DNA sequence: CTACTATTCAATAATATTGTTGAATAGTAG
DNA sequence: CTACTATTCAACAATATTATTGAATAGTAG
């Protein structure tokens, strides 16, 4: 084999390590969650309904292809995405969304029968924010809120939403968001709120999308 | 299985179609070439030293994952990348380059022993261009030049370079570029030019990189 | 030291991907 | 109509990936 050909083979072989890492649906789900903030193996396993051993193995594949980093913190090992990885994942998601028609179908099928799930669009929301006429709820686990959230949003993890109902305004629009279009937390939140007589809407975008649109993101409590 | 879990499984399954498409080194090489402009199956097979049947099969995988489009033109079928795919590929390449140390090693090993291959950096080149003190050669096949090239560059496909030597300036710097850092055309061009007594340098960036840096790209003859 | 915990390892069977080969197809040219 | 061409299909063996299971490890807590 010519040296030129061998060079190319070796280079593209290395490139394909990144591709192999994102060629498996479970690993993509893990990456998606990690892009919300670092997590322990156990936490990821719970979130994805996967056995812990499988989760660990997939995380090691991601680590070997350099898409995630690992750090021991006390009793736990936490994983987090490497730099640029979340942007890369977003770019992949965008291609899939615009090019693969099945995704729209799956979404529609899932939402069929659920009322009031048409997502609020960004411009309407920005307008309401400027008028101070909306409450924005971040219904993800609190640790993800801390790692980064839409400026002005309040952290109300889905599990705590039931207890917080009394503190929410009945006469003002409530907008709930979570990790993005394929995370069901905000859907469940809006369902509950509307059943309880609130005027609730869903924001489809997650923090990643929000940031990518150039809109303000805060972190901490 | 809960409806929520099934929804996620189906969605990430769809996302992984994109990942699977880019998990194979041959397909990545095909994509890389296609990002220079559309090509026939035969042309791609020749360029990659692959059997035609394999090339066709890989192209169909890319088509099924919606990363490339197909069009019959006369006797040939031409393939071209779908919108956003080249940006996605570039983003993947960037991650690989910065995170996977082996790539740098492979490059160094390949370049070892070749003289004068240190690439010229962008700012130096821009300075020379402003002074009109440089000739830029695009040494890719002419069809790729037509599909898009650095503004001001001259098309001299590597095969024709030998015949064109007489027309090139001996007293002025010559900069050759091709598809990017992993395409060997510009390396061969610079080797030849320096052997013939020209003052030649290599530009590592390709048209994609050039455009991504916000620099002017032209197309046509 | 012992018990315990979170994570990783190892081995297996089931499934999927790969390159290769030669044949089939569809469309062009004469 | 016939010959030809570019591409695709089909089938195979070789290899790789996957989920699952239970055991091993390393480090913490008491």
Tab-separated table of C-alpha atoms (C1' of nucleotides) in Angstrom:
chain	number	residue	atom	x	y	z
A	1	UNK	CA	0.000	0.000	0.000
A	2	UNK	CA	1.291	3.453	-0.880
A	3	UNK	CA	2.384	5.695	1.993
A	4	UNK	CA	-0.242	8.239	0.951
A	5	UNK	CA	-3.012	5.693	1.135
A	6	UNK	CA	-1.794	4.386	4.451
A	7	UNK	CA	-1.663	7.903	5.843
A	8	UNK	CA	-5.255	8.541	4.815
A	9	UNK	CA	-6.419	5.219	6.173
A	10	UNK	CA	-4.829	5.943	9.521
A	11	UNK	CA	-6.234	9.467	9.701
A	12	UNK	CA	-9.799	8.514	8.807
A	13	UNK	CA	-9.563	5.572	11.174
A	14	UNK	CA	-8.907	8.058	13.952
A	15	UNK	CA	-11.743	10.322	12.844
A	16	UNK	CA	-14.082	7.375	12.908
A	17	UNK	CA	-13.461	6.951	16.634
A	18	UNK	CA	-15.624	10.016	17.152
A	19	UNK	CA	-18.247	8.631	14.790
A	20	UNK	CA	-18.318	5.227	16.466
A	21	UNK	CA	-18.849	6.914	19.814
A	22	UNK	CA	-22.007	8.608	18.557
A	23	UNK	CA	-23.281	5.651	16.546
A	24	UNK	CA	-25.183	4.104	19.429
A	25	UNK	CA	-28.511	5.403	20.748
A	26	UNK	CA	-27.688	4.759	24.407
A	27	UNK	CA	-24.473	6.701	24.158
A	28	UNK	CA	-26.299	9.567	22.516
A	29	UNK	CA	-28.761	9.674	25.370
A	30	UNK	CA	-25.899	9.714	27.848
A	31	UNK	CA	-24.203	12.530	25.964
A	32	UNK	CA	-27.424	14.490	25.820
A	33	UNK	CA	-27.804	14.295	29.576
A	34	UNK	CA	-24.151	15.072	30.197
A	35	UNK	CA	-24.539	18.238	28.151
A	36	UNK	CA	-26.828	19.465	30.947
A	37	UNK	CA	-24.001	19.105	33.449
A	38	UNK	CA	-21.722	16.502	34.973
A	39	UNK	CA	-23.171	13.312	36.426
A	40	UNK	CA	-22.235	10.166	38.299
A	41	UNK	CA	-22.475	6.733	36.685
A	42	UNK	CA	-25.293	5.847	39.019
A	43	UNK	CA	-27.184	9.028	38.198
A	44	UNK	CA	-26.887	8.413	34.487
A	45	UNK	CA	-27.990	4.800	34.856
A	46	UNK	CA	-31.089	5.861	36.756
A	47	UNK	CA	-31.914	8.620	34.277
A	48	UNK	CA	-31.654	6.299	31.285
A	49	UNK	CA	-33.147	3.145	32.851
A	50	UNK	CA	-29.984	1.251	31.970
A	51	UNK	CA	-28.130	-1.320	34.063
A	52	UNK	CA	-25.166	0.271	35.800
A	53	UNK	CA	-22.648	-2.020	34.117
A	54	UNK	CA	-23.910	-1.059	30.671
A	55	UNK	CA	-23.849	2.591	31.573
A	56	UNK	CA	-20.278	2.292	32.773
A	57	UNK	CA	-19.243	0.485	29.622
A	58	UNK	CA	-20.809	3.039	27.326
A	59	UNK	CA	-19.193	5.828	29.301
A	60	UNK	CA	-15.846	4.179	28.800
A	61	UNK	CA	-16.395	4.060	25.074
A	62	UNK	CA	-17.149	7.772	25.186
A	63	UNK	CA	-14.038	8.329	27.252
A	64	UNK	CA	-11.831	6.348	24.882
A	65	UNK	CA	-13.038	8.421	21.970
A	66	UNK	CA	-12.283	11.518	24.082
A	67	UNK	CA	-15.826	12.827	24.080
A	68	UNK	CA	-16.145	12.777	27.852
A	69	UNK	CA	-13.824	13.225	30.809
A	70	UNK	CA	-13.832	11.374	34.074
A	71	UNK	CA	-13.079	12.546	37.577
A	72	UNK	CA	-13.260	10.778	40.894
A	73	UNK	CA	-15.181	12.818	43.442
A	74	UNK	CA	-15.330	11.166	46.843
A	75	UNK	CA	-17.184	7.922	46.567
A	76	UNK	CA	-18.372	8.617	43.030
A	77	UNK	CA	-16.921	8.924	39.574
A	78	UNK	CA	-18.379	11.886	37.702
A	79	UNK	CA	-18.350	12.223	33.951
A	80	UNK	CA	-18.610	15.431	31.972
A	81	UNK	CA	-18.481	16.300	28.292
A	82	UNK	CA	-15.165	17.423	26.806
A	83	UNK	CA	-14.936	20.923	25.329
A	84	UNK	CA	-16.788	21.439	22.018
A	85	UNK	CA	-18.688	18.194	22.447
A	86	UNK	CA	-22.021	19.804	23.271
A	87	UNK	CA	-21.829	22.030	20.204
A	88	UNK	CA	-20.978	18.977	18.129
A	89	UNK	CA	-23.908	17.086	19.567
A	90	UNK	CA	-26.203	20.021	18.885
A	91	UNK	CA	-25.019	20.153	15.290
A	92	UNK	CA	-25.727	16.448	14.930
A	93	UNK	CA	-29.166	16.872	16.463
A	94	UNK	CA	-29.970	19.700	14.067
A	95	UNK	CA	-29.054	17.627	11.041
A	96	UNK	CA	-31.149	14.749	12.297
A	97	UNK	CA	-34.117	17.026	12.989
A	98	UNK	CA	-34.099	18.709	9.612
A	99	UNK	CA	-33.187	15.710	7.482
A	100	UNK	CA	-34.802	12.688	9.108
A	101	UNK	CA	-38.559	12.888	8.708
A	102	UNK	CA	-39.170	10.028	11.131
A	103	UNK	CA	-38.213	12.228	14.065
A	104	UNK	CA	-41.108	14.597	13.458
A	105	UNK	CA	-43.427	11.615	13.122
A	106	UNK	CA	-42.289	10.025	16.357
A	107	UNK	CA	-42.737	13.324	18.153
A	108	UNK	CA	-46.228	13.830	16.754
A	109	UNK	CA	-47.263	10.321	17.617
A	110	UNK	CA	-46.021	10.764	21.159
A	111	UNK	CA	-47.774	14.086	21.625
A	112	UNK	CA	-51.019	12.929	20.021
A	113	UNK	CA	-53.835	13.197	22.538
A	114	UNK	CA	-51.882	15.432	24.883
A	115	UNK	CA	-53.497	18.882	24.939
A	116	UNK	CA	-51.736	22.220	25.008
A	117	UNK	CA	-48.332	20.876	24.053
A	118	UNK	CA	-47.741	23.199	21.132
A	119	UNK	CA	-44.509	24.796	22.227
A	120	UNK	CA	-44.409	28.540	22.799
A	121	UNK	CA	-42.112	30.193	20.312
A	122	UNK	CA	-39.067	32.105	21.288
A	123	UNK	CA	-40.207	35.541	20.161
A	124	UNK	CA	-43.517	35.343	21.998
A	125	UNK	CA	-41.698	34.285	25.126
A	126	UNK	CA	-39.138	37.083	24.866
A	127	UNK	CA	-41.972	39.535	24.483
A	128	UNK	CA	-43.711	38.233	27.627
A	129	UNK	CA	-40.439	38.326	29.525
A	130	UNK	CA	-39.944	41.973	28.625
A	131	UNK	CA	-43.446	42.716	29.928
A	132	UNK	CA	-42.728	40.701	33.070
A	133	UNK	CA	-45.884	38.759	32.270
A	134	UNK	CA	-44.610	35.211	32.648
A	135	UNK	CA	-43.109	32.823	35.167
A	136	UNK	CA	-40.466	30.506	33.750
A	137	UNK	CA	-40.019	27.155	35.454
A	138	UNK	CA	-36.943	24.993	35.056
A	139	UNK	CA	-38.294	21.530	35.853
A	140	UNK	CA	-35.031	19.617	35.548
A	141	UNK	CA	-33.254	18.174	38.609
A	142	UNK	CA	-31.812	20.995	40.680
A	143	UNK	CA	-28.187	20.071	39.936
A	144	UNK	CA	-28.787	20.719	36.245
A	145	UNK	CA	-30.351	24.073	37.050
A	146	UNK	CA	-27.247	24.980	39.003
A	147	UNK	CA	-24.981	24.011	36.108
A	148	UNK	CA	-26.800	26.464	33.837
A	149	UNK	CA	-30.321	27.795	33.339
A	150	UNK	CA	-32.291	30.392	31.451
A	151	UNK	CA	-31.822	33.754	33.107
A	152	UNK	CA	-34.796	34.571	35.292
A	153	UNK	CA	-36.069	30.985	35.510
A	154	UNK	CA	-37.029	29.380	38.819
A	155	UNK	CA	-35.877	25.870	39.700
A	156	UNK	CA	-38.845	23.607	40.366
A	157	UNK	CA	-37.818	19.996	39.723
A	158	UNK	CA	-40.723	17.972	38.420
A	159	UNK	CA	-40.873	15.881	41.613
A	160	UNK	CA	-41.351	18.991	43.709
A	161	UNK	CA	-43.886	20.612	41.418
A	162	UNK	CA	-46.865	19.159	43.266
A	163	UNK	CA	-45.771	20.744	46.523
A	164	UNK	CA	-45.107	24.097	44.917
A	165	UNK	CA	-48.467	24.573	43.271
A	166	UNK	CA	-49.745	26.925	45.979
A	167	UNK	CA	-46.879	29.331	45.360
A	168	UNK	CA	-47.488	29.683	41.619
A	169	UNK	CA	-49.617	32.451	40.103
A	170	UNK	CA	-53.056	31.466	38.767
A	171	UNK	CA	-53.512	34.678	36.836
A	172	UNK	CA	-50.202	34.684	34.969
A	173	UNK	CA	-48.817	32.527	32.208
A	174	UNK	CA	-46.357	29.830	33.307
A	175	UNK	CA	-43.766	28.480	30.892
A	176	UNK	CA	-41.956	25.239	31.687
A	177	UNK	CA	-38.796	23.983	30.022
A	178	UNK	CA	-36.408	21.102	30.525
A	179	UNK	CA	-33.517	19.622	28.538
A	180	UNK	CA	-34.850	20.160	25.068
A	181	UNK	CA	-37.371	18.829	22.577
A	182	UNK	CA	-36.893	15.160	23.503
A	183	UNK	CA	-36.973	15.460	27.251
A	184	UNK	CA	-40.390	14.709	28.670
A	185	UNK	CA	-40.087	16.563	31.977
A	186	UNK	CA	-41.630	19.803	30.721
A	187	UNK	CA	-44.438	17.859	29.064
A	188	UNK	CA	-45.345	16.218	32.343
A	189	UNK	CA	-45.069	19.559	34.150
A	190	UNK	CA	-47.414	21.333	31.724
A	191	UNK	CA	-49.897	18.474	31.875
A	192	UNK	CA	-50.014	18.681	35.653
A	193	UNK	CA	-50.233	22.482	35.745
A	194	UNK	CA	-53.051	22.674	33.223
A	195	UNK	CA	-54.992	20.002	35.077
A	196	UNK	CA	-54.683	22.099	38.231
A	197	UNK	CA	-56.113	25.131	36.485
A	198	UNK	CA	-52.964	27.051	35.677
A	199	UNK	CA	-52.293	28.596	32.315
A	200	UNK	CA	-49.134	26.681	31.416
A	201	UNK	CA	-47.150	26.410	28.189
A	202	UNK	CA	-44.140	24.410	27.148
A	203	UNK	CA	-40.872	25.847	25.885
A	204	UNK	CA	-39.318	23.271	23.612
A	205	UNK	CA	-35.793	24.647	23.681
A	206	UNK	CA	-33.324	23.633	26.361
A	207	UNK	CA	-30.486	25.638	27.843
A	208	UNK	CA	-28.130	24.552	25.041
A	209	UNK	CA	-30.477	25.881	22.379
A	210	UNK	CA	-31.076	29.014	24.412
A	211	UNK	CA	-27.369	29.696	24.626
A	212	UNK	CA	-26.844	28.865	20.954
A	213	UNK	CA	-29.457	31.511	20.093
A	214	UNK	CA	-27.345	34.066	21.930
A	215	UNK	CA	-29.789	34.475	24.807
A	216	UNK	CA	-28.726	34.931	28.426
A	217	UNK	CA	-27.888	31.881	30.521
A	218	UNK	CA	-27.080	32.012	34.222
A	219	UNK	CA	-25.545	29.466	36.590
A	220	UNK	CA	-25.514	28.820	40.343
A	221	UNK	CA	-28.471	28.827	42.751
B	1	UNK	CA	-41.897	-0.276	28.690
B	2	UNK	CA	-43.231	3.154	29.612
B	3	UNK	CA	-44.346	5.417	26.766
B	4	UNK	CA	-41.747	7.963	27.823
B	5	UNK	CA	-38.964	5.439	27.609
B	6	UNK	CA	-40.158	4.147	24.292
B	7	UNK	CA	-40.311	7.680	22.921
B	8	UNK	CA	-36.725	8.326	23.958
B	9	UNK	CA	-35.544	5.016	22.569
B	10	UNK	CA	-37.128	5.766	19.222
B	11	UNK	CA	-35.752	9.291	19.077
B	12	UNK	CA	-32.188	8.363	19.965
B	13	UNK	CA	-32.398	5.436	17.582
B	14	UNK	CA	-33.066	7.952	14.816
B	15	UNK	CA	-30.252	10.221	15.950
B	16	UNK	CA	-27.891	7.292	15.866
B	17	UNK	CA	-28.492	6.901	12.138
B	18	UNK	CA	-26.358	9.984	11.658
B	19	UNK	CA	-23.738	8.602	13.995
B	20	UNK	CA	-23.636	5.216	12.284
B	21	UNK	CA	-23.112	6.948	8.956
B	22	UNK	CA	-19.979	8.655	10.239
B	23	UNK	CA	-18.672	5.687	12.216
B	24	UNK	CA	-16.772	4.172	9.309
B	25	UNK	CA	-13.433	5.513	8.016
B	26	UNK	CA	-14.259	4.903	4.344
B	27	UNK	CA	-17.500	6.794	4.603
B	28	UNK	CA	-15.693	9.673	6.270
B	29	UNK	CA	-13.232	9.820	3.427
B	30	UNK	CA	-16.105	9.865	0.946
B	31	UNK	CA	-17.828	12.651	2.862
B	32	UNK	CA	-14.615	14.640	3.011
B	33	UNK	CA	-14.235	14.473	-0.752
B	34	UNK	CA	-17.901	15.226	-1.364
B	35	UNK	CA	-17.527	18.374	0.723
B	36	UNK	CA	-15.257	19.635	-2.073
B	37	UNK	CA	-18.087	19.273	-4.577
B	38	UNK	CA	-20.352	16.665	-6.119
B	39	UNK	CA	-18.870	13.486	-7.599
B	40	UNK	CA	-19.772	10.341	-9.482
B	41	UNK	CA	-19.511	6.903	-7.914
B	42	UNK	CA	-16.676	6.069	-10.237
B	43	UNK	CA	-14.812	9.262	-9.401
B	44	UNK	CA	-15.110	8.608	-5.697
B	45	UNK	CA	-13.982	5.015	-6.087
B	46	UNK	CA	-10.887	6.110	-7.987
B	47	UNK	CA	-10.085	8.847	-5.504
B	48	UNK	CA	-10.326	6.507	-2.521
B	49	UNK	CA	-8.810	3.384	-4.116
B	50	UNK	CA	-11.953	1.455	-3.231
B	51	UNK	CA	-13.796	-1.122	-5.337
B	52	UNK	CA	-16.782	0.450	-7.066
B	53	UNK	CA	-19.281	-1.865	-5.402
B	54	UNK	CA	-18.011	-0.922	-1.943
B	55	UNK	CA	-18.101	2.740	-2.827
B	56	UNK	CA	-21.673	2.421	-4.022
B	57	UNK	CA	-22.691	0.580	-0.879
B	58	UNK	CA	-21.141	3.136	1.419
B	59	UNK	CA	-22.784	5.926	-0.540
B	60	UNK	CA	-26.108	4.251	-0.036
B	61	UNK	CA	-25.555	4.103	3.690
B	62	UNK	CA	-24.837	7.830	3.604
B	63	UNK	CA	-27.958	8.374	1.541
B	64	UNK	CA	-30.146	6.353	3.906
B	65	UNK	CA	-28.951	8.422	6.818
B	66	UNK	CA	-29.744	11.539	4.755
B	67	UNK	CA	-26.202	12.866	4.747
B	68	UNK	CA	-25.882	12.852	0.975
B	69	UNK	CA	-28.196	13.307	-1.974
B	70	UNK	CA	-28.189	11.482	-5.249
B	71	UNK	CA	-28.965	12.676	-8.755
B	72	UNK	CA	-28.773	10.915	-12.089
B	73	UNK	CA	-26.865	12.987	-14.624
B	74	UNK	CA	-26.689	11.372	-18.052
B	75	UNK	CA	-24.841	8.124	-17.776
B	76	UNK	CA	-23.637	8.808	-14.243
B	77	UNK	CA	-25.073	9.084	-10.770
B	78	UNK	CA	-23.642	12.043	-8.881
B	79	UNK	CA	-23.663	12.358	-5.128
B	80	UNK	CA	-23.444	15.564	-3.139
B	81	UNK	CA	-23.571	16.386	0.556
B	82	UNK	CA	-26.887	17.477	2.055
B	83	UNK	CA	-27.139	20.963	3.559
B	84	UNK	CA	-25.291	21.476	6.874
B	85	UNK	CA	-23.366	18.237	6.416
B	86	UNK	CA	-20.053	19.884	5.616
B	87	UNK	CA	-20.265	22.091	8.707
B	88	UNK	CA	-21.081	19.009	10.742
B	89	UNK	CA	-18.138	17.148	9.277
B	90	UNK	CA	-15.867	20.101	9.997
B	91	UNK	CA	-17.056	20.188	13.591
B	92	UNK	CA	-16.319	16.496	13.913
B	93	UNK	CA	-12.869	16.967	12.390
B	94	UNK	CA	-12.096	19.785	14.806
B	95	UNK	CA	-12.998	17.669	17.813
B	96	UNK	CA	-10.876	14.812	16.525
B	97	UNK	CA	-7.934	17.119	15.865
B	98	UNK	CA	-7.960	18.762	19.247
B	99	UNK	CA	-8.839	15.742	21.361
B	100	UNK	CA	-7.208	12.750	19.708
B	101	UNK	CA	-3.466	12.972	20.098
B	102	UNK	CA	-2.834	10.134	17.652
B	103	UNK	CA	-3.795	12.367	14.732
B	104	UNK	CA	-0.936	14.752	15.366
B	105	UNK	CA	1.435	11.779	15.678
B	106	UNK	CA	0.295	10.218	12.423
B	107	UNK	CA	0.725	13.537	10.658
B	108	UNK	CA	4.197	14.051	12.066
B	109	UNK	CA	5.283	10.552	11.166
B	110	UNK	CA	4.034	11.019	7.626
B	111	UNK	CA	5.752	14.370	7.197
B	112	UNK	CA	9.008	13.224	8.784
B	113	UNK	CA	11.814	13.545	6.258
B	114	UNK	CA	9.842	15.790	3.946
B	115	UNK	CA	11.412	19.247	3.934
B	116	UNK	CA	9.641	22.570	3.895
B	117	UNK	CA	6.248	21.189	4.823
B	118	UNK	CA	5.654	23.481	7.777
B	119	UNK	CA	2.404	25.064	6.701
B	120	UNK	CA	2.265	28.820	6.158
B	121	UNK	CA	-0.036	30.420	8.665
B	122	UNK	CA	-3.112	32.323	7.714
B	123	UNK	CA	-1.990	35.763	8.854
B	124	UNK	CA	1.312	35.610	7.017
B	125	UNK	CA	-0.498	34.567	3.875
B	126	UNK	CA	-3.094	37.327	4.176
B	127	UNK	CA	-0.272	39.828	4.558
B	128	UNK	CA	1.454	38.560	1.399
B	129	UNK	CA	-1.828	38.642	-0.485
B	130	UNK	CA	-2.340	42.273	0.456
B	131	UNK	CA	1.160	43.059	-0.845
B	132	UNK	CA	0.429	41.049	-3.993
B	133	UNK	CA	3.623	39.133	-3.237
B	134	UNK	CA	2.372	35.585	-3.638
B	135	UNK	CA	0.888	33.192	-6.184
B	136	UNK	CA	-1.740	30.848	-4.768
B	137	UNK	CA	-2.146	27.493	-6.510
B	138	UNK	CA	-5.205	25.303	-6.129
B	139	UNK	CA	-3.809	21.869	-6.962
B	140	UNK	CA	-7.069	19.906	-6.689
B	141	UNK	CA	-8.824	18.491	-9.749
B	142	UNK	CA	-10.320	21.311	-11.792
B	143	UNK	CA	-13.923	20.342	-11.044
B	144	UNK	CA	-13.305	20.952	-7.352
B	145	UNK	CA	-11.786	24.336	-8.121
B	146	UNK	CA	-14.897	25.239	-10.049
B	147	UNK	CA	-17.145	24.219	-7.166
B	148	UNK	CA	-15.348	26.654	-4.883
B	149	UNK	CA	-11.831	28.026	-4.379
B	150	UNK	CA	-9.882	30.630	-2.465
B	151	UNK	CA	-10.386	34.000	-4.086
B	152	UNK	CA	-7.432	34.864	-6.266
B	153	UNK	CA	-6.125	31.294	-6.527
B	154	UNK	CA	-5.158	29.726	-9.845
B	155	UNK	CA	-6.275	26.227	-10.784
B	156	UNK	CA	-3.283	23.986	-11.473
B	157	UNK	CA	-4.281	20.364	-10.864
B	158	UNK	CA	-1.345	18.345	-9.581
B	159	UNK	CA	-1.181	16.288	-12.776
B	160	UNK	CA	-0.738	19.419	-14.852
B	161	UNK	CA	1.771	21.045	-12.549
B	162	UNK	CA	4.789	19.647	-14.407
B	163	UNK	CA	3.657	21.251	-17.652
B	164	UNK	CA	2.959	24.591	-16.024
B	165	UNK	CA	6.319	25.067	-14.356
B	166	UNK	CA	7.557	27.458	-17.019
B	167	UNK	CA	4.680	29.830	-16.382
B	168	UNK	CA	5.279	30.122	-12.639
B	169	UNK	CA	7.366	32.917	-11.096
B	170	UNK	CA	10.816	31.956	-9.808
B	171	UNK	CA	11.251	35.154	-7.837
B	172	UNK	CA	7.961	35.118	-5.975
B	173	UNK	CA	6.589	32.938	-3.228
B	174	UNK	CA	4.171	30.223	-4.344
B	175	UNK	CA	1.592	28.828	-1.947
B	176	UNK	CA	-0.196	25.580	-2.768
B	177	UNK	CA	-3.328	24.280	-1.108
B	178	UNK	CA	-5.685	21.353	-1.646
B	179	UNK	CA	-8.564	19.839	0.349
B	180	UNK	CA	-7.225	20.360	3.806
B	181	UNK	CA	-4.691	19.036	6.273
B	182	UNK	CA	-5.130	15.379	5.328
B	183	UNK	CA	-5.049	15.697	1.581
B	184	UNK	CA	-1.641	15.007	0.152
B	185	UNK	CA	-1.956	16.877	-3.135
B	186	UNK	CA	-0.454	20.120	-1.848
B	187	UNK	CA	2.374	18.191	-0.218
B	188	UNK	CA	3.295	16.594	-3.511
B	189	UNK	CA	2.984	19.930	-5.275
B	190	UNK	CA	5.298	21.714	-2.848
B	191	UNK	CA	7.835	18.878	-3.019
B	192	UNK	CA	7.936	19.119	-6.796
B	193	UNK	CA	8.112	22.915	-6.871
B	194	UNK	CA	10.919	23.114	-4.339
B	195	UNK	CA	12.898	20.478	-6.230
B	196	UNK	CA	12.567	22.603	-9.340
B	197	UNK	CA	13.968	25.633	-7.584
B	198	UNK	CA	10.797	27.521	-6.756
B	199	UNK	CA	10.106	29.034	-3.377
B	200	UNK	CA	6.975	27.078	-2.493
B	201	UNK	CA	4.997	26.757	0.729
B	202	UNK	CA	2.007	24.719	1.753
B	203	UNK	CA	-1.283	26.118	3.047
B	204	UNK	CA	-2.791	23.499	5.296
B	205	UNK	CA	-6.319	24.849	5.253
B	206	UNK	CA	-8.782	23.846	2.563
B	207	UNK	CA	-11.654	25.827	1.093
B	208	UNK	CA	-13.990	24.685	3.882
B	209	UNK	CA	-11.642	26.016	6.549
B	210	UNK	CA	-11.077	29.184	4.553
B	211	UNK	CA	-14.798	29.821	4.353
B	212	UNK	CA	-15.294	28.958	8.036
B	213	UNK	CA	-12.717	31.621	8.897
B	214	UNK	CA	-14.851	34.149	7.085
B	215	UNK	CA	-12.407	34.627	4.217
B	216	UNK	CA	-13.469	35.105	0.589
B	217	UNK	CA	-14.287	32.073	-1.517
B	218	UNK	CA	-15.112	32.211	-5.227
B	219	UNK	CA	-16.610	29.685	-7.611
B	220	UNK	CA	-16.682	29.067	-11.354
B	221	UNK	CA	-13.746	29.136	-13.791
C	1	DC	C1'	-9.418	-4.529	60.366
C	2	DT	C1'	-14.217	-5.450	58.278
C	3	DA	C1'	-18.209	-4.271	55.789
C	4	DC	C1'	-19.858	-1.736	52.302
C	5	DT	C1'	-20.347	0.997	48.000
C	6	DA	C1'	-19.714	2.619	43.375
C	7	DT	C1'	-17.661	1.307	39.553
C	8	DT	C1'	-15.349	-1.660	36.387
C	9	DC	C1'	-14.091	-6.074	34.352
C	10	DA	C1'	-14.824	-10.447	31.912
C	11	DA	C1'	-17.315	-13.773	29.363
C	12	DT	C1'	-21.165	-15.063	26.677
C	13	DA	C1'	-24.558	-15.315	23.005
C	14	DA	C1'	-27.098	-12.592	19.782
C	15	DT	C1'	-26.881	-9.302	16.367
C	16	DA	C1'	-24.817	-5.975	13.090
C	17	DT	C1'	-21.246	-4.298	10.094
C	18	DT	C1'	-17.608	-4.999	6.780
C	19	DG	C1'	-15.159	-6.120	2.407
C	20	DT	C1'	-15.330	-9.131	-1.402
C	21	DT	C1'	-17.083	-11.380	-5.264
C	22	DG	C1'	-19.746	-11.976	-9.246
C	23	DA	C1'	-24.256	-11.330	-11.145
C	24	DA	C1'	-28.234	-8.222	-12.149
C	25	DT	C1'	-30.198	-3.901	-13.561
C	26	DA	C1'	-31.332	0.197	-15.980
C	27	DG	C1'	-30.355	3.250	-19.008
C	28	DT	C1'	-27.407	5.073	-23.120
C	29	DA	C1'	-25.429	4.775	-27.672
C	30	DG	C1'	-25.306	3.031	-32.075
D	1	DC	C1'	-32.727	-4.252	-31.608
D	2	DT	C1'	-27.909	-5.149	-29.611
D	3	DA	C1'	-23.840	-3.930	-27.160
D	4	DC	C1'	-22.179	-1.429	-23.658
D	5	DT	C1'	-21.665	1.254	-19.293
D	6	DA	C1'	-22.266	2.827	-14.633
D	7	DT	C1'	-24.283	1.474	-10.827
D	8	DT	C1'	-26.571	-1.527	-7.689
D	9	DC	C1'	-27.811	-5.956	-5.697
D	10	DA	C1'	-27.095	-10.375	-3.308
D	11	DA	C1'	-24.661	-13.566	-0.686
D	12	DC	C1'	-20.778	-15.003	1.919
D	13	DA	C1'	-17.321	-15.264	5.593
D	14	DA	C1'	-14.808	-12.491	8.795
D	15	DT	C1'	-15.036	-9.275	12.236
D	16	DA	C1'	-17.132	-5.981	15.537
D	17	DT	C1'	-20.684	-4.353	18.547
D	18	DT	C1'	-24.259	-5.079	21.896
D	19	DA	C1'	-26.859	-6.308	26.186
D	20	DT	C1'	-26.614	-9.208	29.995
D	21	DT	C1'	-24.823	-11.502	33.837
D	22	DG	C1'	-22.123	-12.192	37.753
D	23	DA	C1'	-17.599	-11.525	39.692
D	24	DA	C1'	-13.689	-8.398	40.784
D	25	DT	C1'	-11.751	-4.084	42.288
D	26	DA	C1'	-10.640	-0.025	44.748
D	27	DG	C1'	-11.677	3.017	47.799
D	28	DT	C1'	-14.658	4.815	51.895
D	29	DA	C1'	-16.738	4.484	56.386
D	30	DG	C1'	-16.943	2.711	60.773
